[in-house]
Short mmCIF file of C-alpha atoms in Angstrom, two decimals:
data_model
loop_
_atom_site.label_atom_id
_atom_site.label_comp_id
_atom_site.label_asym_id
_atom_site.label_seq_id
_atom_site.Cartn_x
_atom_site.Cartn_y
_atom_site.Cartn_z
CA UNK A 264 18.77 -6.64 -14.60
CA UNK A 265 17.00 -9.20 -16.81
CA UNK A 266 14.09 -11.14 -15.36
CA UNK A 267 14.78 -14.76 -14.46
CA UNK A 268 12.30 -17.28 -15.90
CA UNK A 269 11.86 -20.79 -14.50
CA UNK A 270 10.78 -23.30 -17.16
CA UNK A 271 9.25 -26.48 -15.69
CA UNK A 272 8.71 -29.42 -18.04
CA UNK A 273 9.72 -33.08 -17.97
CA UNK A 274 10.19 -33.22 -21.76
CA UNK A 275 13.74 -32.03 -22.64
CA UNK A 276 12.75 -30.91 -26.14
CA UNK A 277 10.05 -28.62 -24.74
CA UNK A 278 12.50 -27.15 -22.24
CA UNK A 279 15.09 -26.48 -24.95
CA UNK A 280 12.53 -24.80 -27.18
CA UNK A 281 11.27 -22.44 -24.47
CA UNK A 282 14.80 -21.75 -23.28
CA UNK A 283 15.85 -20.73 -26.79
CA UNK A 284 12.81 -18.47 -27.28
CA UNK A 285 13.30 -16.69 -23.96
CA UNK A 286 17.08 -16.38 -24.18
CA UNK A 287 16.70 -14.71 -27.57
CA UNK A 288 14.68 -11.99 -25.80
CA UNK A 289 17.42 -11.57 -23.15
CA UNK A 290 15.66 -13.34 -20.29
CA UNK A 291 17.74 -15.43 -17.89
CA UNK A 292 16.38 -18.98 -17.97
CA UNK A 293 16.63 -21.71 -15.35
CA UNK A 294 14.94 -25.09 -15.71
CA UNK A 295 13.36 -27.86 -13.67
CA UNK A 296 12.17 -31.26 -14.86
CA UNK A 297 9.66 -31.98 -12.08
CA UNK A 298 7.31 -30.25 -9.70
CA UNK A 299 9.36 -30.93 -6.59
CA UNK A 300 12.44 -29.27 -8.06
CA UNK A 301 10.35 -26.30 -9.18
CA UNK A 302 8.97 -25.78 -5.68
CA UNK A 303 12.47 -25.84 -4.18
CA UNK A 304 13.75 -23.26 -6.69
CA UNK A 305 10.81 -20.94 -6.00
CA UNK A 306 11.19 -21.26 -2.23
CA UNK A 307 14.80 -20.11 -2.60
CA UNK A 308 13.48 -17.02 -4.48
CA UNK A 309 15.57 -17.80 -7.55
CA UNK A 310 13.05 -16.79 -10.22
CA UNK A 311 10.72 -13.95 -11.22
CA UNK A 312 8.13 -15.99 -13.15
CA UNK A 313 7.30 -19.68 -13.68
CA UNK A 314 6.33 -21.29 -17.00
CA UNK A 315 4.74 -24.52 -15.84
CA UNK A 316 3.72 -27.68 -17.68
CA UNK A 317 0.72 -29.56 -16.31
CA UNK A 318 1.49 -33.22 -17.04
CA UNK A 319 4.56 -34.20 -14.98
CA UNK A 320 5.62 -37.47 -13.34
CA UNK A 321 5.75 -36.53 -9.65
CA UNK A 322 3.39 -33.61 -8.97
CA UNK A 323 1.14 -32.26 -11.71
CA UNK A 324 1.22 -28.58 -12.60
CA UNK A 325 -2.14 -27.83 -10.97
CA UNK A 326 -0.85 -29.02 -7.59
CA UNK A 327 2.49 -27.23 -8.03
CA UNK A 328 0.65 -23.98 -8.75
CA UNK A 329 -1.70 -24.50 -5.81
CA UNK A 330 1.25 -25.01 -3.45
CA UNK A 331 3.08 -21.96 -4.77
CA UNK A 332 0.06 -19.73 -4.34
CA UNK A 333 -0.73 -21.01 -0.83
CA UNK A 334 2.82 -20.46 0.48
CA UNK A 335 3.59 -16.90 1.75
CA UNK A 336 7.17 -17.32 0.50
CA UNK A 337 6.09 -17.88 -3.12
CA UNK A 338 2.55 -16.49 -3.38
CA UNK A 339 3.67 -13.38 -5.28
CA UNK A 340 5.53 -15.23 -8.10
CA UNK A 341 3.54 -15.15 -11.38
CA UNK A 342 2.74 -18.59 -12.82
CA UNK A 343 1.88 -19.22 -16.47
CA UNK A 344 0.72 -22.71 -17.36
CA UNK A 345 2.02 -23.77 -20.80
CA UNK A 346 0.42 -27.08 -21.74
CA UNK A 347 -1.13 -29.18 -24.49
CA UNK A 348 -4.41 -29.25 -22.55
CA UNK A 349 -6.88 -27.01 -24.37
CA UNK A 350 -10.37 -27.48 -22.96
CA UNK A 351 -12.14 -24.61 -21.14
CA UNK A 352 -12.43 -26.79 -18.02
CA UNK A 353 -8.62 -27.24 -17.95
CA UNK A 354 -8.10 -23.47 -18.22
CA UNK A 355 -10.56 -22.82 -15.42
CA UNK A 356 -8.91 -25.50 -13.28
CA UNK A 357 -5.53 -23.87 -13.81
CA UNK A 358 -6.82 -20.38 -13.03
CA UNK A 359 -8.62 -21.66 -9.93
CA UNK A 360 -5.33 -23.17 -8.79
CA UNK A 361 -3.90 -19.65 -8.88
CA UNK A 362 -2.26 -19.48 -12.31
CA UNK A 363 -1.88 -15.99 -13.72
CA UNK A 364 -2.43 -17.27 -17.24
CA UNK A 365 -3.03 -20.52 -19.13
CA UNK A 366 -1.48 -20.88 -22.61
CA UNK A 367 -2.13 -23.83 -24.89
CA UNK A 368 0.66 -25.38 -26.98
CA UNK A 369 1.76 -24.60 -29.58
CA UNK A 370 2.15 -21.08 -28.20
CA UNK A 371 2.90 -18.16 -30.47
CA UNK A 372 6.35 -16.72 -29.70
CA UNK A 373 4.91 -13.21 -29.75
CA UNK A 374 2.09 -14.04 -27.32
CA UNK A 375 4.42 -15.94 -24.98
CA UNK A 376 7.00 -13.16 -24.79
CA UNK A 377 4.31 -10.51 -24.35
CA UNK A 378 2.78 -12.37 -21.40
CA UNK A 379 6.16 -13.01 -19.76
CA UNK A 380 7.12 -9.37 -20.13
CA UNK A 381 3.84 -8.01 -18.77
CA UNK A 382 3.81 -10.34 -15.76
CA UNK A 383 7.48 -9.85 -14.87
CA UNK A 384 7.02 -6.09 -15.20
CA UNK A 385 4.09 -6.30 -12.79
CA UNK A 386 6.10 -8.40 -10.33
CA UNK A 387 9.04 -6.02 -10.36
CA UNK A 388 6.69 -3.11 -9.70
CA UNK A 389 5.49 -4.80 -6.49
CA UNK A 390 8.86 -6.17 -5.33
CA UNK A 391 9.91 -2.96 -3.60
CA UNK A 392 6.59 -2.73 -1.78
CA UNK A 393 6.97 -6.37 -0.78
CA UNK A 394 10.37 -5.72 0.75
CA UNK A 395 8.99 -2.77 2.70
CA UNK A 396 6.03 -4.87 3.78
CA UNK A 397 8.42 -7.58 5.01
CA UNK A 398 10.16 -4.92 7.09
CA UNK A 399 6.76 -3.93 8.45
CA UNK A 400 6.15 -7.55 9.43
CA UNK A 401 9.49 -7.64 11.24
CA UNK A 402 8.43 -4.67 13.38
CA UNK A 403 5.11 -6.26 14.24
CA UNK A 404 2.63 -5.63 11.40
CA UNK A 405 0.77 -8.65 10.05
CA UNK A 406 2.22 -10.02 6.81
CA UNK A 407 -0.02 -9.12 3.83
CA UNK A 408 0.45 -12.56 2.24
CA UNK A 409 -1.77 -14.17 4.87
CA UNK A 410 -4.77 -12.10 3.89
CA UNK A 411 -3.98 -12.42 0.19
CA UNK A 412 -3.78 -16.22 0.33
CA UNK A 413 -7.14 -16.42 2.11
CA UNK A 414 -8.79 -14.05 -0.38
CA UNK A 415 -11.29 -15.76 -2.68
CA UNK A 416 -11.31 -12.92 -5.21
CA UNK A 417 -15.08 -12.69 -4.87
CA UNK A 418 -17.19 -9.71 -3.83
CA UNK A 419 -15.42 -7.27 -6.13
CA UNK A 420 -16.76 -4.19 -7.84
CA UNK A 421 -16.52 -4.44 -11.64
CA UNK A 422 -17.15 -2.01 -14.50
CA UNK A 423 -18.00 -3.73 -17.80
CA UNK A 424 -17.47 -1.47 -20.83
CA UNK A 425 -19.27 -3.02 -23.80
CA UNK A 426 -21.60 -1.40 -26.31
CA UNK A 427 -23.14 -4.61 -27.68
CA UNK A 428 -26.32 -5.57 -25.77
CA UNK A 429 -26.04 -9.18 -26.97
CA UNK A 430 -22.65 -9.30 -25.21
CA UNK A 431 -23.13 -7.40 -21.95
CA UNK A 432 -26.60 -8.85 -21.35
CA UNK A 433 -24.97 -12.28 -21.32
CA UNK A 434 -21.79 -11.40 -19.38
CA UNK A 435 -23.14 -9.08 -16.67
CA UNK A 436 -25.45 -11.70 -15.04
CA UNK A 437 -22.55 -14.17 -14.97
CA UNK A 438 -20.27 -11.69 -13.21
CA UNK A 439 -23.11 -10.69 -10.87
CA UNK A 440 -23.07 -14.21 -9.43
CA UNK A 441 -19.89 -13.27 -7.53
CA UNK A 442 -19.48 -9.48 -7.82
CA UNK A 443 -21.22 -6.12 -8.02
CA UNK A 444 -21.33 -5.17 -11.71
CA UNK A 445 -21.92 -1.85 -13.45
CA UNK A 446 -22.37 -1.83 -17.23
CA UNK A 447 -21.25 1.19 -19.27
CA UNK A 448 -22.45 0.87 -22.89
CA UNK A 449 -21.17 4.37 -23.75
CA UNK A 450 -17.36 4.15 -24.04
CA UNK A 451 -16.93 7.93 -24.04
CA UNK A 452 -18.37 7.99 -20.51
CA UNK A 453 -16.43 4.98 -19.25
CA UNK A 454 -13.29 6.83 -18.15
CA UNK A 455 -15.29 9.32 -16.06
CA UNK A 456 -17.33 6.47 -14.60
CA UNK A 457 -14.17 4.55 -13.71
CA UNK A 458 -12.51 7.60 -12.14
CA UNK A 459 -15.51 8.40 -9.96
CA UNK A 460 -15.82 4.92 -8.47
CA UNK A 461 -13.39 2.65 -6.71
CA UNK A 462 -13.56 -0.38 -9.01
CA UNK A 463 -11.60 -3.58 -8.42
CA UNK A 464 -11.62 -4.50 -12.12
CA UNK A 465 -12.41 -2.94 -15.49
CA UNK A 466 -13.49 -5.29 -18.27
CA UNK A 467 -13.20 -3.56 -21.65
CA UNK A 468 -14.32 -4.81 -25.05
CA UNK A 469 -11.65 -4.07 -27.67
CA UNK A 470 -14.23 -4.32 -30.43
CA UNK A 471 -16.40 -1.30 -29.70
CA UNK A 472 -18.55 0.08 -32.49
CA UNK A 473 -17.45 3.71 -32.68
CA UNK A 474 -14.64 3.90 -30.16
CA UNK A 475 -11.08 2.59 -29.95
CA UNK A 476 -11.00 0.16 -27.02
CA UNK A 477 -7.19 0.33 -26.84
CA UNK A 478 -7.34 4.10 -26.53
CA UNK A 479 -9.69 3.73 -23.60
CA UNK A 480 -7.28 1.25 -21.96
CA UNK A 481 -4.42 3.71 -22.51
CA UNK A 482 -6.45 6.53 -20.96
CA UNK A 483 -7.23 4.37 -17.94
CA UNK A 484 -3.51 3.70 -17.46
CA UNK A 485 -2.58 7.38 -17.83
CA UNK A 486 -5.10 8.70 -15.29
CA UNK A 487 -3.86 8.79 -11.70
CA UNK A 488 -7.17 7.65 -10.18
CA UNK A 489 -7.46 4.56 -12.41
CA UNK A 490 -3.80 3.72 -13.05
CA UNK A 491 -3.68 0.76 -10.67
CA UNK A 492 -7.06 -0.78 -11.55
CA UNK A 493 -6.67 -4.14 -13.35
CA UNK A 494 -7.78 -4.26 -16.98
CA UNK A 495 -9.30 -7.40 -18.52
CA UNK A 496 -9.77 -7.10 -22.29
CA UNK A 497 -12.35 -8.92 -24.42
CA UNK A 498 -11.19 -9.59 -27.98
CA UNK A 499 -12.02 -11.56 -31.09
CA UNK A 500 -10.07 -14.80 -31.43
CA UNK A 501 -8.20 -13.78 -34.58
CA UNK A 502 -6.97 -10.35 -33.43
CA UNK A 503 -3.54 -11.10 -31.94
CA UNK A 504 -2.12 -7.74 -33.03
CA UNK A 505 -4.70 -5.87 -31.00
CA UNK A 506 -4.12 -8.08 -27.94
CA UNK A 507 -0.35 -7.61 -28.07
CA UNK A 508 -0.74 -3.84 -28.26
CA UNK A 509 -3.09 -4.06 -25.30
CA UNK A 510 -0.54 -5.95 -23.22
CA UNK A 511 2.10 -3.37 -24.13
CA UNK A 512 0.00 -0.45 -22.87
CA UNK A 513 -0.91 -2.14 -19.59
CA UNK A 514 -3.81 -4.57 -20.12
CA UNK A 515 -3.43 -7.20 -17.37
CA UNK A 516 -5.32 -10.09 -18.94
CA UNK A 517 -7.59 -10.95 -21.84
CA UNK A 518 -10.38 -13.28 -22.91
CA UNK A 519 -11.20 -14.38 -26.45
CA UNK A 520 -14.74 -14.53 -27.77
CA UNK A 521 -16.87 -16.56 -27.51
CA UNK A 522 -16.34 -16.08 -23.77
CA UNK A 523 -16.51 -19.13 -21.55
CA UNK A 524 -18.52 -18.13 -18.47
CA UNK A 525 -16.44 -20.11 -15.98
CA UNK A 526 -13.19 -18.77 -17.41
CA UNK A 527 -14.54 -15.23 -17.20
CA UNK A 528 -15.25 -15.70 -13.50
CA UNK A 529 -11.89 -17.35 -12.88
CA UNK A 530 -9.91 -14.59 -14.59
CA UNK A 531 -11.92 -11.90 -12.80
CA UNK A 532 -11.15 -13.52 -9.43
CA UNK A 533 -7.45 -13.68 -10.31
CA UNK A 534 -7.27 -9.97 -11.13
CA UNK A 535 -9.27 -8.91 -8.09
CA UNK A 536 -7.08 -11.02 -5.78
CA UNK A 537 -3.99 -9.39 -7.26
CA UNK A 538 -5.41 -5.89 -6.79
CA UNK A 539 -6.25 -6.61 -3.17
CA UNK A 540 -2.77 -8.02 -2.60
CA UNK A 541 -1.28 -4.80 -3.93
CA UNK A 542 -3.52 -2.86 -1.55
CA UNK A 543 -2.39 -5.07 1.33
CA UNK A 544 1.22 -4.24 0.44
CA UNK A 545 0.52 -0.51 0.24
CA UNK A 546 -1.30 -0.58 3.57
CA UNK A 547 1.63 -2.39 5.17
CA UNK A 548 4.08 0.16 3.79
CA UNK A 549 1.87 3.01 4.97
CA UNK A 550 1.58 1.46 8.41
CA UNK A 551 5.35 1.03 8.64
CA UNK A 552 5.89 4.67 7.63
CA UNK A 553 3.41 5.82 10.24
CA UNK A 554 5.03 3.66 12.90
CA UNK A 555 8.43 5.12 12.02
CA UNK A 556 7.31 8.71 12.67
CA UNK A 557 4.50 8.34 15.21
CA UNK A 558 4.51 7.82 18.95
CA UNK A 559 2.25 4.76 19.39
CA UNK A 560 0.82 5.82 22.76
CA UNK A 561 -0.18 9.42 22.03
CA UNK A 562 -0.52 9.40 18.25
CA UNK A 563 1.67 12.52 18.02
CA UNK A 564 4.88 12.62 16.02
CA UNK A 565 7.87 11.05 17.72
CA UNK A 566 11.26 12.54 18.52
CA UNK A 567 12.82 11.11 15.35
CA UNK A 568 10.30 12.93 13.17
CA UNK A 569 10.71 16.14 15.14
CA UNK A 570 14.49 16.14 14.83
CA UNK A 571 14.35 15.41 11.08
CA UNK A 572 11.81 18.16 10.32
CA UNK A 573 12.39 20.97 12.79
CA UNK A 574 15.53 22.05 10.93
CA UNK A 575 13.55 22.41 7.70
CA UNK A 576 10.92 24.52 9.46
CA UNK A 577 13.69 26.75 10.79
CA UNK A 578 15.24 27.17 7.35
CA UNK A 579 11.86 28.03 5.81
CA UNK A 580 11.16 30.62 8.51
CA UNK A 581 14.57 32.25 7.99
CA UNK A 582 14.24 32.26 4.21
CA UNK A 583 10.80 33.90 4.33
CA UNK A 584 11.67 36.29 7.12
CA UNK A 585 8.90 34.85 9.27
CA UNK A 586 9.02 34.20 13.04
CA UNK A 587 9.16 30.68 14.45
CA UNK A 588 8.36 29.87 18.07
CA UNK A 589 9.02 26.66 19.97
CA UNK A 590 7.73 25.44 23.31
CA UNK A 591 8.63 22.51 25.54
CA UNK A 592 5.90 21.20 27.83
CA UNK A 593 6.39 18.90 30.81
CA UNK A 594 3.72 17.26 32.95
CA UNK A 595 4.33 18.22 36.57
CA UNK A 596 5.00 15.45 39.09
CA UNK A 597 4.31 12.77 36.47
CA UNK A 598 6.38 10.18 38.36
CA UNK A 599 4.06 10.49 41.33
CA UNK A 600 1.07 9.72 39.07
CA UNK A 601 2.72 6.49 37.99
CA UNK A 602 3.79 5.66 41.56
CA UNK A 603 0.37 6.40 43.06
CA UNK A 604 -2.04 5.12 40.43
CA UNK A 605 0.09 2.85 38.25
CA UNK A 606 1.54 3.06 34.75
CA UNK A 607 -1.83 2.44 33.08
CA UNK A 608 -3.10 5.62 34.70
CA UNK A 609 0.02 7.41 33.53
CA UNK A 610 -0.69 6.25 29.98
CA UNK A 611 -4.26 7.54 30.27
CA UNK A 612 -2.91 10.96 31.24
CA UNK A 613 -0.43 11.02 28.35
CA UNK A 614 -3.11 10.11 25.80
CA UNK A 615 -5.53 12.75 27.08
CA UNK A 616 -2.75 15.33 27.25
CA UNK A 617 -1.93 14.69 23.57
CA UNK A 618 -5.62 15.12 22.70
CA UNK A 619 -5.71 18.50 24.41
CA UNK A 620 -2.53 19.57 22.62
CA UNK A 621 -4.11 18.75 19.26
CA UNK A 622 -7.17 20.83 20.16
CA UNK A 623 -5.00 23.83 21.06
CA UNK A 624 -2.72 24.09 18.01
CA UNK A 625 -3.10 24.83 14.30
CA UNK A 626 -2.68 22.50 11.35
CA UNK A 627 0.68 24.03 10.43
CA UNK A 628 2.10 23.50 13.93
CA UNK A 629 4.26 20.46 14.66
CA UNK A 630 3.56 18.61 17.93
CA UNK A 631 5.75 15.72 19.08
CA UNK A 632 6.34 13.59 22.13
CA UNK A 633 9.97 14.36 22.97
CA UNK A 634 10.38 11.66 25.58
CA UNK A 635 8.57 10.41 28.69
CA UNK A 636 6.22 13.18 29.83
CA UNK A 637 7.94 15.89 27.78
CA UNK A 638 6.43 17.33 24.58
CA UNK A 639 7.55 19.87 21.99
CA UNK A 640 5.39 22.16 19.83
CA UNK A 641 6.94 24.05 16.90
CA UNK A 642 4.84 26.99 15.64
CA UNK A 643 5.72 28.55 12.26
CA UNK A 644 4.82 32.20 11.64
CA UNK A 645 4.35 32.76 15.38
CA UNK A 646 6.11 35.31 17.59
CA UNK A 647 6.72 35.09 21.35
CA UNK A 648 3.60 37.07 22.22
CA UNK A 649 1.24 34.77 20.31
CA UNK A 650 3.13 31.68 21.48
CA UNK A 651 2.71 32.85 25.07
CA UNK A 652 -1.05 33.21 24.59
CA UNK A 653 -1.30 29.69 23.12
CA UNK A 654 0.86 28.22 25.89
CA UNK A 655 -1.19 29.90 28.61
CA UNK A 656 -4.44 28.73 27.03
CA UNK A 657 -3.09 25.16 26.92
CA UNK A 658 -1.83 25.40 30.53
CA UNK A 659 -5.30 26.45 31.71
CA UNK A 660 -7.03 23.70 29.71
CA UNK A 661 -4.87 21.17 31.53
CA UNK A 662 -5.16 22.65 35.02
CA UNK A 663 -8.88 23.49 34.94
CA UNK A 664 -10.22 20.10 33.88
CA UNK A 665 -9.23 16.91 35.78
CA UNK A 666 -8.00 13.88 33.83
CA UNK A 667 -9.97 10.63 33.81
CA UNK A 668 -8.05 7.47 34.70
CA UNK A 669 -8.89 3.81 35.35
CA UNK A 670 -11.57 3.74 32.63
CA UNK A 671 -13.22 6.89 33.94
CA UNK A 672 -13.71 5.69 37.51
CA UNK A 673 -11.31 8.29 38.90
CA UNK A 674 -10.31 11.85 38.05
CA UNK A 675 -7.05 13.50 39.04
CA UNK A 676 -5.62 17.01 38.88
CA UNK A 677 -2.78 17.53 36.39
CA UNK A 678 -0.67 20.61 35.67
CA UNK A 679 2.10 21.43 33.21
CA UNK A 680 5.13 23.67 32.99
CA UNK A 681 6.06 25.33 29.71
CA UNK A 682 9.22 26.93 28.35
CA UNK A 683 9.07 29.08 25.18
CA UNK A 684 11.77 30.41 22.88
CA UNK A 685 11.97 31.88 19.39
CA UNK A 686 14.24 31.75 16.36
CA UNK A 687 16.10 35.05 16.68
CA UNK A 688 18.85 34.99 14.06
CA UNK A 689 18.61 34.07 10.39
CA UNK A 690 21.18 31.27 10.53
CA UNK A 691 20.60 30.22 14.13
CA UNK A 692 20.51 26.42 14.58
CA UNK A 693 17.10 25.25 15.77
CA UNK A 694 18.95 23.14 18.35
CA UNK A 695 19.90 26.41 20.07
CA UNK A 696 16.27 27.53 20.09
CA UNK A 697 15.29 24.19 21.63
CA UNK A 698 18.02 24.56 24.25
CA UNK A 699 16.76 28.01 25.31
CA UNK A 700 13.21 26.66 25.57
CA UNK A 701 14.51 23.85 27.75
CA UNK A 702 16.25 26.37 30.02
CA UNK A 703 13.01 28.34 30.29
CA UNK A 704 11.20 25.11 31.19
CA UNK A 705 13.75 24.48 33.93
CA UNK A 706 13.01 27.94 35.39
CA UNK A 707 9.28 27.23 35.26
CA UNK A 708 9.87 24.06 37.26
CA UNK A 709 12.20 25.80 39.68
CA UNK A 710 9.75 28.69 40.24
CA UNK A 711 6.90 26.42 41.34
CA UNK A 712 5.56 24.63 38.24
CA UNK A 713 2.15 25.13 36.58
CA UNK A 714 3.40 28.17 34.71
CA UNK A 715 4.73 29.46 31.39
CA UNK A 716 8.21 31.01 31.15
CA UNK A 717 9.63 32.78 28.11
CA UNK A 718 13.33 32.29 27.38
CA UNK A 719 15.76 35.18 27.62
CA UNK A 720 17.05 36.57 24.31
CA UNK A 721 20.13 34.90 22.87
#
């Protein structure tokens, strides 16, 4: 699907010109003739990128951009200011308002299309993570946009790759006003340096003496450990071909020499904010994945995860001709703990019980809370004899050491009953193994609790 570009300008001729340029490159174009209309379109999520004029009759472009970037509904939409204003202070003002780029009219068709493509490509790469993060928010995780909007973009860690002392000796102190800066004057060492450190931004000169700056940028993008780090290129003013190639291989932004100090800081903040936003999204997705498979009280896997993975473990055991044992554990008289000491005490017992389970099993074993006070442990490459030893060791660790409740002010005795079974036939459903373990658990309960019972053969 083609990206949808919103062109915002109150001069019809300008709108028509941009519309024609973009349509020729197969972008879908929608238009707005004022800031208010642009804000409404963006709030309805009808565009992928905004090309925004500054001088408009109702709300100027700086304020429109500021509102877009401060609204969680529109914060993630790239904004490129396209205006006749050409002073460094105007560019800095636009970047400080949150613009992703600031292009001065007349804009080269090639530069314009390259920037639109690179920014829409970046947006589409994050859209799926955004949707997952929204789902995370719906199940209770804080929305990442709130942190991103509040982020100043300062306090980043930057690697400056430049082999000209006259250049890096001027730029590094400027960047150091807001960030931690490392200078790498040897381009052949820059990739290793970048891979070994968790940088928020790489600034690369494309005019290195004896090294191809574009090749370095390409290597950064191809290496797993540096692939997501933003790249800001420094280039000579007359080298559009080099800049366009840089944008094609993944350079995020660029600055032309002579470098304006304030614009350098503004563009660095923009890239660092974007990187942190991407990290917020990834963290939200990771949290949502963990919540989907983890029991929040005990930290063990939940029943959903167990049921989706135990079958695979059974198939692997059968295919390799290896044994697979399974045990069901139940805390004895757990209802009386809740009734006597309260549900908070019951939660204390469940958390400590899960901790003792983790200490008693191997990394390849799968432990899950099956429901209430019932837990399941699946043990690959384990026969009934070894499983019985592990179960008995766990039973003793529970029975021999009282559990602390009520913030450690009380200690109570706890015991467990355990039923064990084993995968006995090559194509036997694991559900049958689980059922036999459950029947063994029932016998353990019936025979007096605080014991381990091995299931009868199928």
